[in-house]
Amino acid sequence: MTDTPHPPTTPHPPGTDTRPSTTTSQPPGTDAAQPSGTDARRPTATPHPPGTDAAQPSGADSPWPARADTPPPTATSQPSGIDAAQPSGTDARRPTAAPHPPGTDTPQPTPTPHPPGTPQPTAAPHPPGTDAAQPSGAPQQTLVSGTTRLYAVLGDPVGQVQSPGLLNPLFARLGIDAVLVPVHVRPADLETVVRGLQHVGNLDGLFVTVPHKTAAALLADRRSRTVEITGSANALRREPDGTWLAENFDGSGFVAGLVRAGHEPKGARVALVGAGGAGSAIAAALLDADVDRLTITDPDTPRLTALVDRLAAHWPGRVRAADRPPLADSDLAVNATPLGLRPDDPLPFAPQALPPGAVVADIIMKPRDTRLLREATAHGLPVHHGRHMLTGQIDSYRAFFGLHTP
């Protein structure tokens, strides 16, 4: 665009803009185009560089218009060289850099850039405050509202829990108006917190992690057979009559994860370290999966003895307690203790004492590669990560809580 001088009989004072008015809106704070024949002088601020567009209307989300065949840029990814829309009253001038060449990752408004100085098409941008279109196939996270159903996962600590990262996307994918949130509860406060949550009308279930699984089983009105045998629970469900049912899927999830990873437990000789909430459930599931021999160790002797007695009543002759795990003749060694949550934790057992080919499994989910698994790998042993136990429980959780497409 070039300037067109006025006839010499009516010269404008030096420094005034002699360009004719256009339909392009003026930058915030300037006057609209004057009627023909009036003084068209403008403020002395530097005009937009030739070839750039005028300021976008106040409130516009993006400098690019929405097109059906071209996704608009997201709020976090403005086209290179283009500023986001400025608040009303600010200087919304654009840089003079040339448009991105074809083939770059910044979406163009049209296959061919607009000629210099021409206004952008008038298609409406996304309404102010809304997000740009999501990539095709990405599930939309359900927004929390007054109709949202609640679930909580209780633990001490809770920074390592992985269930919200799996179940919240599942809710979104299935279109379920629900959310799972972590709740940090210290052991002394567990009963108070659980009793309070059980009176929350739109709370449908509780997930339980270390160290509350044994105590949580006692806070339910009814307990499944698995919970009665193991003495621990990792899920509580509100029943239609308002009572609460306790269940434990740690063991079935652990075995399902083993099988999916190609580590068949049937006929195996297993050394299990830990007789707590998760360990007791894993022990019962391994026996139910027909392991040949299960040896359990735990520094809490009364707890260990009570668990072995309960298990032996259902699977006689296949389970025993020991002061030390019999690693030298085991096919599978499992850490079902919290050891490994912190980098300075000692090893639950020495993986180098296992025979070649023995599988080392850890139920710790974060960090993914615990010190135990790193050392086992260094000795050439196959390892099994903790996340498999959780992913193996997803189908069980869906059935237990009735998580189906509405």
mmCIF file of C-alpha atoms in Angstrom:
data_model
loop_
_atom_site.group_PDB
_atom_site.id
_atom_site.type_symbol
_atom_site.label_atom_id
_atom_site.label_comp_id
_atom_site.label_asym_id
_atom_site.label_seq_id
_atom_site.Cartn_x
_atom_site.Cartn_y
_atom_site.Cartn_z
ATOM 1 C CA MET A 1 0.000 0.000 0.000
ATOM 2 C CA THR A 2 1.357 3.479 -0.888
ATOM 3 C CA ASP A 3 0.373 6.924 0.267
ATOM 4 C CA THR A 4 -1.722 9.034 -2.142
ATOM 5 C CA PRO A 5 -0.967 12.769 -1.826
ATOM 6 C CA HIS A 6 -3.859 15.251 -1.697
ATOM 7 C CA PRO A 7 -4.232 17.831 -4.468
ATOM 8 C CA PRO A 8 -1.712 20.589 -4.103
ATOM 9 C CA THR A 9 -4.458 23.203 -3.450
ATOM 10 C CA THR A 10 -5.133 21.661 -0.008
ATOM 11 C CA PRO A 11 -1.836 20.325 1.284
ATOM 12 C CA HIS A 12 -1.785 18.636 4.667
ATOM 13 C CA PRO A 13 0.665 19.767 7.287
ATOM 14 C CA PRO A 14 3.888 17.792 7.400
ATOM 15 C CA GLY A 15 3.707 14.532 9.337
ATOM 16 C CA THR A 16 0.010 13.845 8.744
ATOM 17 C CA ASP A 17 -1.242 10.549 7.333
ATOM 18 C CA THR A 18 -2.790 11.092 3.886
ATOM 19 C CA ARG A 19 -3.910 7.524 3.304
ATOM 20 C CA PRO A 20 -7.605 7.035 2.625
ATOM 21 C CA SER A 21 -9.644 5.319 5.301
ATOM 22 C CA THR A 22 -10.344 1.590 4.958
ATOM 23 C CA THR A 23 -12.822 -0.793 6.484
ATOM 24 C CA THR A 24 -10.061 -2.185 8.739
ATOM 25 C CA SER A 25 -10.684 -1.225 12.357
ATOM 26 C CA GLN A 26 -8.285 1.270 13.947
ATOM 27 C CA PRO A 27 -6.049 0.374 16.874
ATOM 28 C CA PRO A 28 -7.731 0.742 20.270
ATOM 29 C CA GLY A 29 -7.635 4.314 21.419
ATOM 30 C CA THR A 30 -7.685 5.948 17.921
ATOM 31 C CA ASP A 31 -10.593 7.651 16.172
ATOM 32 C CA ALA A 32 -12.602 5.958 13.450
ATOM 33 C CA ALA A 33 -12.132 7.114 9.842
ATOM 34 C CA GLN A 34 -13.430 10.652 9.279
ATOM 35 C CA PRO A 35 -16.141 11.405 6.699
ATOM 36 C CA SER A 36 -14.939 12.470 3.281
ATOM 37 C CA GLY A 37 -13.764 16.056 3.204
ATOM 38 C CA THR A 38 -12.941 16.310 6.925
ATOM 39 C CA ASP A 39 -9.498 16.583 8.440
ATOM 40 C CA ALA A 40 -8.058 13.036 8.380
ATOM 41 C CA ARG A 41 -5.115 13.748 10.630
ATOM 42 C CA ARG A 42 -4.052 10.943 12.977
ATOM 43 C CA PRO A 43 -2.095 10.906 16.240
ATOM 44 C CA THR A 44 1.628 11.055 15.706
ATOM 45 C CA ALA A 45 2.245 7.508 17.024
ATOM 46 C CA THR A 46 3.989 5.335 14.478
ATOM 47 C CA PRO A 47 1.425 3.741 12.161
ATOM 48 C CA HIS A 48 1.330 -0.016 11.477
ATOM 49 C CA PRO A 49 4.124 -1.077 9.124
ATOM 50 C CA PRO A 50 2.965 -1.442 5.517
ATOM 51 C CA GLY A 51 1.572 -4.895 4.813
ATOM 52 C CA THR A 52 0.456 -5.659 8.371
ATOM 53 C CA ASP A 53 -3.117 -5.936 9.577
ATOM 54 C CA ALA A 54 -4.864 -3.555 11.859
ATOM 55 C CA ALA A 55 -5.408 -4.456 15.480
ATOM 56 C CA GLN A 56 -7.825 -7.272 16.191
ATOM 57 C CA PRO A 57 -11.120 -6.352 17.866
ATOM 58 C CA SER A 58 -10.981 -6.309 21.644
ATOM 59 C CA GLY A 59 -11.674 -9.755 23.143
ATOM 60 C CA ALA A 60 -10.588 -11.789 20.098
ATOM 61 C CA ASP A 61 -8.775 -14.972 21.178
ATOM 62 C CA SER A 62 -6.605 -15.422 18.129
ATOM 63 C CA PRO A 63 -5.263 -13.357 15.206
ATOM 64 C CA TRP A 64 -6.376 -16.173 12.897
ATOM 65 C CA PRO A 65 -10.018 -16.768 11.993
ATOM 66 C CA ALA A 66 -11.594 -20.169 12.559
ATOM 67 C CA ARG A 67 -11.833 -22.385 9.464
ATOM 68 C CA ALA A 68 -13.585 -25.701 9.124
ATOM 69 C CA ASP A 69 -10.628 -27.371 7.446
ATOM 70 C CA THR A 70 -7.810 -25.768 9.450
ATOM 71 C CA PRO A 71 -7.714 -26.109 13.264
ATOM 72 C CA PRO A 72 -7.142 -22.737 14.929
ATOM 73 C CA PRO A 73 -4.016 -22.394 17.032
ATOM 74 C CA THR A 74 -4.387 -23.150 20.727
ATOM 75 C CA ALA A 75 -4.032 -20.539 23.421
ATOM 76 C CA THR A 76 -0.561 -21.831 24.230
ATOM 77 C CA SER A 77 0.742 -21.941 20.687
ATOM 78 C CA GLN A 78 0.474 -18.612 18.843
ATOM 79 C CA PRO A 79 1.871 -18.539 15.320
ATOM 80 C CA SER A 80 5.531 -17.577 15.341
ATOM 81 C CA GLY A 81 5.985 -13.845 14.966
ATOM 82 C CA ILE A 82 2.369 -13.019 15.851
ATOM 83 C CA ASP A 83 1.452 -11.643 19.266
ATOM 84 C CA ALA A 84 -1.626 -12.862 21.113
ATOM 85 C CA ALA A 85 -4.584 -10.479 21.066
ATOM 86 C CA GLN A 86 -3.833 -7.470 23.293
ATOM 87 C CA PRO A 87 -6.240 -6.162 25.922
ATOM 88 C CA SER A 88 -8.337 -3.208 24.870
ATOM 89 C CA GLY A 89 -6.337 0.012 24.941
ATOM 90 C CA THR A 90 -2.916 -1.560 24.411
ATOM 91 C CA ASP A 91 -0.736 -1.268 21.366
ATOM 92 C CA ALA A 92 -1.682 -4.268 19.171
ATOM 93 C CA ARG A 93 0.845 -3.614 16.417
ATOM 94 C CA ARG A 94 2.199 -6.634 14.604
ATOM 95 C CA PRO A 95 5.803 -7.312 13.544
ATOM 96 C CA THR A 96 6.740 -7.150 9.897
ATOM 97 C CA ALA A 97 8.122 -10.691 9.674
ATOM 98 C CA ALA A 98 6.919 -12.586 6.607
ATOM 99 C CA PRO A 99 4.260 -15.297 7.049
ATOM 100 C CA HIS A 100 5.436 -18.805 7.835
ATOM 101 C CA PRO A 101 6.319 -20.724 4.668
ATOM 102 C CA PRO A 102 4.146 -23.670 3.697
ATOM 103 C CA GLY A 103 5.048 -26.893 5.533
ATOM 104 C CA THR A 104 5.788 -25.318 8.917
ATOM 105 C CA ASP A 105 3.887 -26.481 11.965
ATOM 106 C CA THR A 106 2.008 -23.215 12.440
ATOM 107 C CA PRO A 107 -1.497 -23.350 10.880
ATOM 108 C CA GLN A 108 -2.083 -20.791 8.132
ATOM 109 C CA PRO A 109 -5.481 -19.116 7.765
ATOM 110 C CA THR A 110 -5.628 -19.829 4.026
ATOM 111 C CA PRO A 111 -3.507 -21.816 1.571
ATOM 112 C CA THR A 112 -2.169 -18.503 0.248
ATOM 113 C CA PRO A 113 -1.195 -15.610 2.572
ATOM 114 C CA HIS A 114 -3.354 -12.495 2.318
ATOM 115 C CA PRO A 115 -1.900 -9.768 0.069
ATOM 116 C CA PRO A 116 -0.164 -7.030 2.037
ATOM 117 C CA GLY A 117 -2.557 -4.491 3.471
ATOM 118 C CA THR A 118 -5.768 -6.469 2.979
ATOM 119 C CA PRO A 119 -7.999 -7.191 5.965
ATOM 120 C CA GLN A 120 -8.433 -10.707 7.331
ATOM 121 C CA PRO A 121 -11.671 -12.555 6.575
ATOM 122 C CA THR A 122 -14.451 -11.742 9.014
ATOM 123 C CA ALA A 123 -15.214 -15.314 10.176
ATOM 124 C CA ALA A 124 -15.759 -15.226 13.925
ATOM 125 C CA PRO A 125 -12.912 -16.486 16.136
ATOM 126 C CA HIS A 126 -13.474 -18.783 19.103
ATOM 127 C CA PRO A 127 -15.597 -17.026 21.733
ATOM 128 C CA PRO A 128 -13.459 -15.252 24.328
ATOM 129 C CA GLY A 129 -12.384 -17.586 27.134
ATOM 130 C CA THR A 130 -12.937 -20.818 25.232
ATOM 131 C CA ASP A 131 -10.208 -23.236 24.222
ATOM 132 C CA ALA A 132 -9.268 -23.965 20.667
ATOM 133 C CA ALA A 133 -10.444 -27.221 19.142
ATOM 134 C CA GLN A 134 -8.888 -30.352 20.648
ATOM 135 C CA PRO A 135 -6.981 -32.781 18.433
ATOM 136 C CA SER A 136 -9.202 -35.364 16.823
ATOM 137 C CA GLY A 137 -9.748 -38.406 19.048
ATOM 138 C CA ALA A 138 -8.489 -36.791 22.278
ATOM 139 C CA PRO A 139 -10.945 -37.448 25.146
ATOM 140 C CA GLN A 140 -12.421 -34.339 26.738
ATOM 141 C CA GLN A 141 -11.931 -34.209 30.506
ATOM 142 C CA THR A 142 -15.287 -33.952 32.221
ATOM 143 C CA LEU A 143 -15.644 -30.607 33.966
ATOM 144 C CA VAL A 144 -16.416 -30.728 37.673
ATOM 145 C CA SER A 145 -19.922 -29.447 38.357
ATOM 146 C CA GLY A 146 -22.776 -29.815 40.811
ATOM 147 C CA THR A 147 -23.670 -33.202 39.298
ATOM 148 C CA THR A 148 -20.157 -34.695 39.459
ATOM 149 C CA ARG A 149 -19.768 -37.956 41.384
ATOM 150 C CA LEU A 150 -16.710 -38.155 43.640
ATOM 151 C CA TYR A 151 -14.086 -40.810 44.386
ATOM 152 C CA ALA A 152 -11.084 -40.411 46.691
ATOM 153 C CA VAL A 153 -7.824 -42.343 47.086
ATOM 154 C CA LEU A 154 -6.528 -42.310 50.668
ATOM 155 C CA GLY A 155 -2.862 -42.716 51.534
ATOM 156 C CA ASP A 156 0.143 -41.495 53.505
ATOM 157 C CA PRO A 157 1.917 -40.308 51.424
ATOM 158 C CA VAL A 158 -0.120 -39.781 48.237
ATOM 159 C CA GLY A 159 2.469 -38.220 45.936
ATOM 160 C CA GLN A 160 3.205 -41.618 44.410
ATOM 161 C CA VAL A 161 -0.382 -42.659 43.614
ATOM 162 C CA GLN A 162 -1.063 -43.401 39.942
ATOM 163 C CA SER A 163 -4.798 -44.190 40.029
ATOM 164 C CA PRO A 164 -5.995 -40.609 39.286
ATOM 165 C CA GLY A 165 -3.861 -40.591 36.130
ATOM 166 C CA LEU A 166 -5.574 -43.776 34.919
ATOM 167 C CA LEU A 167 -9.155 -43.417 36.128
ATOM 168 C CA ASN A 168 -9.812 -39.743 35.369
ATOM 169 C CA PRO A 169 -8.993 -40.249 31.661
ATOM 170 C CA LEU A 170 -11.206 -43.351 31.804
ATOM 171 C CA PHE A 171 -14.104 -41.255 33.146
ATOM 172 C CA ALA A 172 -13.566 -38.784 30.307
ATOM 173 C CA ARG A 173 -13.373 -41.484 27.656
ATOM 174 C CA LEU A 174 -16.571 -43.145 28.885
ATOM 175 C CA GLY A 175 -18.408 -39.845 29.327
ATOM 176 C CA ILE A 176 -18.871 -40.400 33.074
ATOM 177 C CA ASP A 177 -19.400 -37.255 35.159
ATOM 178 C CA ALA A 178 -16.967 -38.236 37.936
ATOM 179 C CA VAL A 179 -13.534 -37.372 39.309
ATOM 180 C CA LEU A 180 -10.969 -39.209 41.477
ATOM 181 C CA VAL A 181 -8.846 -37.067 43.801
ATOM 182 C CA PRO A 182 -5.937 -38.013 46.115
ATOM 183 C CA VAL A 183 -6.463 -37.333 49.841
ATOM 184 C CA HIS A 184 -3.484 -37.311 52.196
ATOM 185 C CA VAL A 185 -4.563 -38.965 55.453
ATOM 186 C CA ARG A 186 -2.278 -39.823 58.359
ATOM 187 C CA PRO A 187 -2.991 -43.093 60.206
ATOM 188 C CA ALA A 188 -4.269 -41.348 63.344
ATOM 189 C CA ASP A 189 -6.887 -39.506 61.266
ATOM 190 C CA LEU A 190 -8.026 -42.355 59.021
ATOM 191 C CA GLU A 191 -11.240 -43.295 60.819
ATOM 192 C CA THR A 192 -12.300 -39.660 61.191
ATOM 193 C CA VAL A 193 -11.704 -38.958 57.499
ATOM 194 C CA VAL A 194 -13.365 -42.163 56.258
ATOM 195 C CA ARG A 195 -16.432 -41.682 58.451
ATOM 196 C CA GLY A 196 -16.743 -38.124 57.206
ATOM 197 C CA LEU A 197 -16.394 -39.103 53.544
ATOM 198 C CA GLN A 198 -18.943 -41.890 53.962
ATOM 199 C CA HIS A 199 -21.488 -39.180 54.794
ATOM 200 C CA VAL A 200 -20.762 -37.169 51.625
ATOM 201 C CA GLY A 201 -23.871 -37.714 49.508
ATOM 202 C CA ASN A 202 -22.208 -37.590 46.070
ATOM 203 C CA LEU A 203 -19.185 -39.731 46.998
ATOM 204 C CA ASP A 204 -19.526 -43.231 45.506
ATOM 205 C CA GLY A 205 -16.273 -44.943 46.439
ATOM 206 C CA LEU A 206 -12.897 -44.921 48.151
ATOM 207 C CA PHE A 207 -9.571 -46.287 46.975
ATOM 208 C CA VAL A 208 -7.033 -47.148 49.668
ATOM 209 C CA THR A 209 -3.244 -47.293 49.481
ATOM 210 C CA VAL A 210 -0.319 -47.672 51.886
ATOM 211 C CA PRO A 211 -0.484 -47.789 54.897
ATOM 212 C CA HIS A 212 -4.277 -47.909 55.373
ATOM 213 C CA LYS A 213 -5.416 -51.129 53.707
ATOM 214 C CA THR A 214 -5.741 -53.217 56.861
ATOM 215 C CA ALA A 215 -7.400 -50.465 58.906
ATOM 216 C CA ALA A 216 -9.767 -49.529 56.046
ATOM 217 C CA ALA A 217 -11.134 -53.084 55.892
ATOM 218 C CA LEU A 218 -12.507 -52.617 59.409
ATOM 219 C CA LEU A 219 -14.354 -49.418 58.419
ATOM 220 C CA ALA A 220 -16.706 -51.145 55.975
ATOM 221 C CA ASP A 221 -20.070 -52.665 56.884
ATOM 222 C CA ARG A 222 -19.403 -55.806 54.806
ATOM 223 C CA ARG A 223 -16.248 -57.476 53.460
ATOM 224 C CA SER A 224 -15.682 -59.740 50.458
ATOM 225 C CA ARG A 225 -14.209 -63.237 50.809
ATOM 226 C CA THR A 226 -10.815 -61.916 49.681
ATOM 227 C CA VAL A 227 -10.889 -59.207 52.351
ATOM 228 C CA GLU A 228 -11.920 -61.712 55.019
ATOM 229 C CA ILE A 229 -8.979 -63.974 54.084
ATOM 230 C CA THR A 230 -6.354 -61.288 53.672
ATOM 231 C CA GLY A 231 -7.570 -58.818 56.289
ATOM 232 C CA SER A 232 -6.993 -55.847 53.962
ATOM 233 C CA ALA A 233 -8.980 -53.770 51.454
ATOM 234 C CA ASN A 234 -8.035 -51.359 48.687
ATOM 235 C CA ALA A 235 -11.537 -50.323 47.580
ATOM 236 C CA LEU A 236 -14.752 -49.420 49.407
ATOM 237 C CA ARG A 237 -18.064 -49.022 47.577
ATOM 238 C CA ARG A 238 -21.291 -47.362 48.694
ATOM 239 C CA GLU A 239 -24.171 -49.821 48.273
ATOM 240 C CA PRO A 240 -27.714 -48.805 47.225
ATOM 241 C CA ASP A 241 -28.890 -49.089 50.849
ATOM 242 C CA GLY A 242 -26.117 -46.703 51.988
ATOM 243 C CA THR A 243 -23.868 -49.367 53.545
ATOM 244 C CA TRP A 244 -20.244 -49.854 52.506
ATOM 245 C CA LEU A 245 -18.642 -52.973 50.968
ATOM 246 C CA ALA A 246 -14.856 -53.583 51.147
ATOM 247 C CA GLU A 247 -12.950 -55.407 48.389
ATOM 248 C CA ASN A 248 -9.305 -55.931 47.500
ATOM 249 C CA PHE A 249 -8.039 -56.073 43.903
ATOM 250 C CA ASP A 250 -4.306 -55.761 44.590
ATOM 251 C CA GLY A 251 -3.727 -59.493 44.341
ATOM 252 C CA SER A 252 -5.840 -60.142 41.253
ATOM 253 C CA GLY A 253 -4.336 -57.045 39.591
ATOM 254 C CA PHE A 254 -0.797 -58.198 40.389
ATOM 255 C CA VAL A 255 -1.399 -61.674 38.949
ATOM 256 C CA ALA A 256 -3.150 -60.247 35.869
ATOM 257 C CA GLY A 257 -0.159 -57.968 35.296
ATOM 258 C CA LEU A 258 2.263 -60.870 35.611
ATOM 259 C CA VAL A 259 0.358 -62.957 33.080
ATOM 260 C CA ARG A 260 0.093 -60.087 30.580
ATOM 261 C CA ALA A 261 3.848 -59.542 30.855
ATOM 262 C CA GLY A 262 4.511 -63.217 30.113
ATOM 263 C CA HIS A 263 5.439 -64.276 33.672
ATOM 264 C CA GLU A 264 3.125 -67.217 34.316
ATOM 265 C CA PRO A 265 2.867 -67.822 38.097
ATOM 266 C CA LYS A 266 1.411 -71.340 37.921
ATOM 267 C CA GLY A 267 3.905 -73.861 39.334
ATOM 268 C CA ALA A 268 6.400 -71.163 40.377
ATOM 269 C CA ARG A 269 8.361 -71.044 43.632
ATOM 270 C CA VAL A 270 7.731 -67.576 45.064
ATOM 271 C CA ALA A 271 9.480 -65.512 47.736
ATOM 272 C CA LEU A 272 7.195 -62.699 48.918
ATOM 273 C CA VAL A 273 8.544 -59.948 51.180
ATOM 274 C CA GLY A 274 5.798 -58.058 53.035
ATOM 275 C CA ALA A 275 2.678 -59.276 54.869
ATOM 276 C CA GLY A 276 0.842 -55.941 54.950
ATOM 277 C CA GLY A 277 -2.257 -54.883 53.043
ATOM 278 C CA ALA A 278 -0.902 -55.350 49.528
ATOM 279 C CA GLY A 279 1.294 -58.319 50.416
ATOM 280 C CA SER A 280 -1.572 -60.271 51.964
ATOM 281 C CA ALA A 281 -3.747 -59.758 48.863
ATOM 282 C CA ILE A 282 -0.888 -60.739 46.532
ATOM 283 C CA ALA A 283 -0.229 -63.859 48.603
ATOM 284 C CA ALA A 284 -3.833 -65.025 48.317
ATOM 285 C CA ALA A 285 -3.949 -64.328 44.568
ATOM 286 C CA LEU A 286 -0.673 -66.180 43.918
ATOM 287 C CA LEU A 287 -1.962 -69.229 45.800
ATOM 288 C CA ASP A 288 -5.222 -69.008 43.882
ATOM 289 C CA ALA A 289 -3.126 -68.947 40.666
ATOM 290 C CA ASP A 290 -1.570 -72.307 41.648
ATOM 291 C CA VAL A 291 1.978 -71.339 42.560
ATOM 292 C CA ASP A 292 3.876 -74.397 43.767
ATOM 293 C CA ARG A 293 5.270 -72.821 46.921
ATOM 294 C CA LEU A 294 4.854 -69.424 48.614
ATOM 295 C CA THR A 295 7.259 -68.249 51.313
ATOM 296 C CA ILE A 296 6.421 -64.987 53.095
ATOM 297 C CA THR A 297 8.754 -62.864 55.234
ATOM 298 C CA ASP A 298 7.925 -59.803 57.341
ATOM 299 C CA PRO A 299 9.581 -58.200 60.398
ATOM 300 C CA ASP A 300 6.176 -57.994 62.139
ATOM 301 C CA THR A 301 6.050 -61.602 63.400
ATOM 302 C CA PRO A 302 2.506 -61.566 64.836
ATOM 303 C CA ARG A 303 1.131 -60.108 61.601
ATOM 304 C CA LEU A 304 3.066 -62.618 59.500
ATOM 305 C CA THR A 305 1.912 -65.584 61.602
ATOM 306 C CA ALA A 306 -1.730 -64.509 61.483
ATOM 307 C CA LEU A 307 -1.633 -64.123 57.689
ATOM 308 C CA VAL A 308 0.005 -67.501 57.072
ATOM 309 C CA ASP A 309 -2.551 -69.180 59.340
ATOM 310 C CA ARG A 310 -5.455 -67.636 57.414
ATOM 311 C CA LEU A 311 -3.941 -68.577 54.040
ATOM 312 C CA ALA A 312 -3.083 -72.126 55.127
ATOM 313 C CA ALA A 313 -6.728 -72.712 56.062
ATOM 314 C CA HIS A 314 -7.630 -72.261 52.366
ATOM 315 C CA TRP A 315 -4.423 -73.518 50.670
ATOM 316 C CA PRO A 316 -2.900 -76.084 53.065
ATOM 317 C CA GLY A 317 0.689 -77.236 52.550
ATOM 318 C CA ARG A 318 1.669 -74.518 50.044
ATOM 319 C CA VAL A 319 2.442 -71.476 52.195
ATOM 320 C CA ARG A 320 4.916 -70.912 55.007
ATOM 321 C CA ALA A 321 6.581 -68.128 56.972
ATOM 322 C CA ALA A 322 10.337 -67.552 57.067
ATOM 323 C CA ASP A 323 12.824 -65.203 58.707
ATOM 324 C CA ARG A 324 14.654 -64.733 55.394
ATOM 325 C CA PRO A 325 13.374 -65.194 51.823
ATOM 326 C CA PRO A 326 14.678 -68.385 50.154
ATOM 327 C CA LEU A 327 16.093 -66.536 47.138
ATOM 328 C CA ALA A 328 18.515 -69.217 45.918
ATOM 329 C CA ASP A 329 15.718 -71.556 44.842
ATOM 330 C CA SER A 330 12.960 -69.077 43.901
ATOM 331 C CA ASP A 331 11.567 -68.400 40.423
ATOM 332 C CA LEU A 332 9.844 -65.158 41.415
ATOM 333 C CA ALA A 333 10.771 -62.670 44.157
ATOM 334 C CA VAL A 334 8.267 -59.949 45.052
ATOM 335 C CA ASN A 335 8.723 -56.758 47.073
ATOM 336 C CA ALA A 336 5.345 -55.941 48.636
ATOM 337 C CA THR A 337 6.736 -53.455 51.174
ATOM 338 C CA PRO A 338 7.037 -49.636 50.975
ATOM 339 C CA LEU A 339 10.825 -49.969 50.717
ATOM 340 C CA GLY A 340 11.789 -48.128 47.550
ATOM 341 C CA LEU A 341 9.489 -45.120 47.844
ATOM 342 C CA ARG A 342 12.478 -43.062 49.019
ATOM 343 C CA PRO A 343 15.924 -43.114 47.394
ATOM 344 C CA ASP A 344 17.695 -43.868 50.704
ATOM 345 C CA ASP A 345 15.538 -46.922 51.530
ATOM 346 C CA PRO A 346 17.445 -50.195 52.015
ATOM 347 C CA LEU A 347 16.830 -53.076 49.633
ATOM 348 C CA PRO A 348 14.041 -55.459 50.692
ATOM 349 C CA PHE A 349 16.217 -58.358 49.506
ATOM 350 C CA ALA A 350 19.441 -58.924 47.555
ATOM 351 C CA PRO A 351 18.562 -59.675 43.917
ATOM 352 C CA GLN A 352 22.008 -61.077 43.179
ATOM 353 C CA ALA A 353 21.146 -64.066 45.391
ATOM 354 C CA LEU A 354 18.477 -65.206 42.903
ATOM 355 C CA PRO A 355 19.216 -67.821 40.227
ATOM 356 C CA PRO A 356 19.553 -66.764 36.571
ATOM 357 C CA GLY A 357 16.189 -66.117 34.942
ATOM 358 C CA ALA A 358 14.319 -65.454 38.188
ATOM 359 C CA VAL A 359 11.853 -62.551 37.915
ATOM 360 C CA VAL A 360 12.126 -59.609 40.329
ATOM 361 C CA ALA A 361 8.813 -57.803 40.877
ATOM 362 C CA ASP A 362 8.227 -54.570 42.794
ATOM 363 C CA ILE A 363 4.824 -53.090 43.662
ATOM 364 C CA ILE A 364 6.248 -49.554 44.077
ATOM 365 C CA MET A 365 4.811 -47.424 41.263
ATOM 366 C CA LYS A 366 6.759 -44.206 41.735
ATOM 367 C CA PRO A 367 9.625 -44.188 41.098
ATOM 368 C CA ARG A 368 9.095 -46.597 38.235
ATOM 369 C CA ASP A 369 12.612 -48.004 38.407
ATOM 370 C CA THR A 370 13.311 -48.529 42.085
ATOM 371 C CA ARG A 371 16.774 -49.301 43.370
ATOM 372 C CA LEU A 372 15.736 -52.972 43.634
ATOM 373 C CA LEU A 373 14.747 -53.130 39.954
ATOM 374 C CA ARG A 374 17.868 -51.256 38.840
ATOM 375 C CA GLU A 375 20.141 -53.660 40.686
ATOM 376 C CA ALA A 376 18.211 -56.680 39.394
ATOM 377 C CA THR A 377 18.615 -55.384 35.837
ATOM 378 C CA ALA A 378 22.330 -54.856 36.433
ATOM 379 C CA HIS A 379 22.584 -58.560 37.360
ATOM 380 C CA GLY A 380 20.789 -59.594 34.181
ATOM 381 C CA LEU A 381 17.476 -60.551 35.808
ATOM 382 C CA PRO A 382 14.083 -59.811 34.220
ATOM 383 C CA VAL A 383 12.054 -57.238 36.181
ATOM 384 C CA HIS A 384 8.362 -56.482 36.614
ATOM 385 C CA HIS A 385 7.280 -52.896 37.393
ATOM 386 C CA GLY A 386 4.715 -51.802 39.968
ATOM 387 C CA ARG A 387 2.420 -50.065 37.496
ATOM 388 C CA HIS A 388 1.397 -53.464 36.084
ATOM 389 C CA MET A 389 -0.452 -54.198 39.337
ATOM 390 C CA LEU A 390 -2.616 -51.094 38.902
ATOM 391 C CA THR A 391 -3.305 -51.505 35.187
ATOM 392 C CA GLY A 392 -4.265 -55.113 35.911
ATOM 393 C CA GLN A 393 -6.989 -53.847 38.253
ATOM 394 C CA ILE A 394 -8.738 -51.432 35.875
ATOM 395 C CA ASP A 395 -11.294 -53.945 34.575
ATOM 396 C CA SER A 396 -12.015 -55.078 38.153
ATOM 397 C CA TYR A 397 -12.555 -51.471 39.263
ATOM 398 C CA ARG A 398 -14.898 -50.842 36.345
ATOM 399 C CA ALA A 399 -17.017 -53.868 37.258
ATOM 400 C CA PHE A 400 -16.944 -53.171 41.023
ATOM 401 C CA PHE A 401 -17.939 -49.492 40.737
ATOM 402 C CA GLY A 402 -20.204 -49.930 37.691
ATOM 403 C CA LEU A 403 -18.101 -47.639 35.491
ATOM 404 C CA HIS A 404 -19.840 -48.070 32.158
ATOM 405 C CA THR A 405 -20.798 -45.724 29.339
ATOM 406 C CA PRO A 406 -23.944 -43.811 30.423
#
